[in-house]
Amino acid sequence: MLKKWVLKAIVQKTISFLPYSQQLNYLFQKYVTKGVHLSDDYFSDRLLHAKEHIAAYQQQAGSIGGKTTLELGTGWYPVVPIALFLSGADRIYTTDISRLSHAGHLTTTIRQFLEYAGSGQLENYVQALPERLALLREIAATADQLSFETMLKKLKMHYLVQDARQLSLPDASVDLVHSNNTFEHVYPVILKALLFEFKRIAVSGGVLSHFIDMSDHFAHFDRTITIYNYLRFSDRAWVWIDNSIQPQNRFRLSEYRKLYAELGIPITDLSFRPGDLEVLGSVGLHRKYRTYDQSDLAVSHCLVVSRV
């Protein structure tokens, strides 16, 4: 019997060749893998990301109040942009190559924020301005009467559906550029262009803050494999397994550091999870990865912060 991750890989690979592949993948995730529901785990994880992005900006440049921010990879639920709104950011951009979010998802996200605020959990992540929290309550109360665009405007948010390598933003116009487990889905040649564009739009002294999940994402769905499973395959084999809907570049921390160095982007703060060398040792690594430093291979997640 095929493993769950193999079945998912086959389905997503097939979907990637079809028209409206993103919409079909959404339905697959919603009704089969159950991966599009705004779970408490996902919500709290994104709130933690927001907390870390804000802390990174404060440490490097000062208060986020009144600043302009850009998120790469909106996804279905704009948790981090709303957290930045509550924290005082004044112009909040979020961008995706495809339109994934809509009024229903935005309303769901707002109501989850209000639930956390009511239970006292929100203050563990962000210090919400009282007037902005009140506006969030107002939007939630009238959500069925408001368009997606109207809600975004009230939240000082601008949803850009465009190629982030060529953003419709002027030079030196953004104070904080951030992403949340997005870089690992971007192939190196595109990632290089994205970082170059981020340098262009960032103000002098601006901050880039990027969470990267370097684990095999199929392991999130299939617990029978390890987070290092995809390191068993050659590049040629991985091309057949990987898909354009949720690609995985398999970059390790040393490769991200090298890319930053090539582009002249300083890494001013770096934190990471070291991973598990014992689990890594249980995986039959492809010979490509046997030449890597084992500690570098084992790193599973990181936060890379740059002041540019």
CSV table of N, CA, C and O in Angstrom, one decimal, residues 3 54 61 76 83-84 88 104 128 130 140 149 156 160 180 182 190 200 207 231 243 249 262 272 275-276 281 302:
chain,number,residue,atom,x,y,z
A,3,LYS,N,2.3,4.9,0.7
A,3,LYS,CA,2.3,5.8,1.9
A,3,LYS,C,1.4,7.0,1.6
A,3,LYS,O,1.3,7.4,0.4
A,54,ILE,N,7.8,41.5,14.8
A,54,ILE,CA,7.8,42.8,15.5
A,54,ILE,C,9.0,43.0,16.4
A,54,ILE,O,9.6,44.1,16.4
A,61,ALA,N,15.4,48.5,14.4
A,61,ALA,CA,15.0,49.8,13.9
A,61,ALA,C,14.1,50.6,14.8
A,61,ALA,O,13.9,51.8,14.5
A,76,TRP,N,-4.2,31.7,2.8
A,76,TRP,CA,-5.6,31.8,2.9
A,76,TRP,C,-6.1,32.7,4.0
A,76,TRP,O,-7.1,33.4,3.9
A,83,ALA,N,-2.2,41.2,12.8
A,83,ALA,CA,-1.4,41.4,14.0
A,83,ALA,C,-0.6,42.7,13.9
A,83,ALA,O,-0.5,43.4,14.8
A,84,LEU,N,0.0,43.0,12.7
A,84,LEU,CA,0.7,44.2,12.5
A,84,LEU,C,-0.2,45.4,12.5
A,84,LEU,O,0.2,46.5,13.1
A,88,GLY,N,-0.1,48.7,15.3
A,88,GLY,CA,0.1,50.1,14.9
A,88,GLY,C,0.7,50.3,13.5
A,88,GLY,O,1.0,51.5,13.2
A,104,GLY,N,-14.6,35.7,3.2
A,104,GLY,CA,-14.9,34.7,4.2
A,104,GLY,C,-13.7,34.3,5.1
A,104,GLY,O,-13.8,34.2,6.3
A,128,ALA,N,-2.1,44.9,21.3
A,128,ALA,CA,-3.1,45.5,20.4
A,128,ALA,C,-3.5,46.9,20.9
A,128,ALA,O,-3.8,47.1,22.1
A,130,PRO,N,-5.9,49.7,21.7
A,130,PRO,CA,-7.4,49.6,22.0
A,130,PRO,C,-8.3,50.0,20.9
A,130,PRO,O,-9.3,49.4,20.6
A,140,ALA,N,-16.1,42.9,12.5
A,140,ALA,CA,-16.7,41.6,12.7
A,140,ALA,C,-18.3,41.6,12.8
A,140,ALA,O,-19.0,40.8,12.3
A,149,GLU,N,-12.8,44.2,-0.2
A,149,GLU,CA,-12.0,45.4,-0.4
A,149,GLU,C,-12.3,46.5,0.7
A,149,GLU,O,-11.3,47.1,1.2
A,156,LYS,N,-6.2,48.9,6.8
A,156,LYS,CA,-5.0,49.5,6.3
A,156,LYS,C,-4.2,48.5,5.5
A,156,LYS,O,-3.0,48.6,5.3
A,160,LEU,N,-2.0,42.5,-2.8
A,160,LEU,CA,-1.4,42.5,-4.1
A,160,LEU,C,-1.3,41.1,-4.6
A,160,LEU,O,-0.6,40.2,-4.1
A,180,ASN,N,6.5,34.0,6.1
A,180,ASN,CA,6.3,32.9,7.1
A,180,ASN,C,6.3,31.6,6.5
A,180,ASN,O,5.3,31.2,5.9
A,182,THR,N,7.7,30.6,3.7
A,182,THR,CA,7.4,30.7,2.3
A,182,THR,C,8.7,30.5,1.5
A,182,THR,O,8.6,29.9,0.4
A,190,ILE,N,14.4,32.1,-8.5
A,190,ILE,CA,13.3,33.0,-8.2
A,190,ILE,C,13.6,33.7,-6.8
A,190,ILE,O,13.4,34.9,-6.7
A,200,ARG,N,15.4,46.5,-3.1
A,200,ARG,CA,15.0,47.7,-3.8
A,200,ARG,C,13.9,48.5,-3.0
A,200,ARG,O,14.0,49.7,-2.9
A,207,VAL,N,14.1,46.5,7.6
A,207,VAL,CA,14.4,45.1,8.1
A,207,VAL,C,13.7,44.1,7.3
A,207,VAL,O,12.5,44.2,6.9
A,231,LEU,N,15.5,14.2,1.6
A,231,LEU,CA,17.0,14.2,1.4
A,231,LEU,C,17.5,12.9,0.9
A,231,LEU,O,18.7,12.7,0.6
A,243,ASN,N,6.2,19.3,-7.0
A,243,ASN,CA,5.1,19.9,-7.8
A,243,ASN,C,5.1,21.4,-7.8
A,243,ASN,O,5.7,22.0,-6.9
A,249,ASN,N,12.2,23.5,-2.2
A,249,ASN,CA,13.6,23.6,-2.8
A,249,ASN,C,14.7,22.8,-2.1
A,249,ASN,O,15.8,22.7,-2.7
A,262,GLU,N,25.9,36.4,-1.4
A,262,GLU,CA,26.0,36.8,-2.8
A,262,GLU,C,25.3,38.1,-3.2
A,262,GLU,O,25.8,38.8,-4.1
A,272,PHE,N,17.7,29.4,15.0
A,272,PHE,CA,17.3,28.2,14.3
A,272,PHE,C,17.1,27.1,15.3
A,272,PHE,O,17.6,27.1,16.4
A,275,GLY,N,17.5,20.8,15.1
A,275,GLY,CA,17.0,19.5,14.5
A,275,GLY,C,17.5,18.3,15.3
A,275,GLY,O,17.9,18.4,16.5
A,276,ASP,N,17.5,17.1,14.7
A,276,ASP,CA,17.8,15.9,15.4
A,276,ASP,C,18.8,15.1,14.6
A,276,ASP,O,18.4,14.5,13.6
A,281,GLY,N,20.4,10.7,11.0
A,281,GLY,CA,21.3,9.5,10.8
A,281,GLY,C,20.5,8.2,10.4
A,281,GLY,O,21.1,7.3,9.8
A,302,CYS,N,14.4,28.1,10.7
A,302,CYS,CA,15.2,29.3,11.1
A,302,CYS,C,14.5,30.6,10.9
A,302,CYS,O,13.5,30.6,10.2
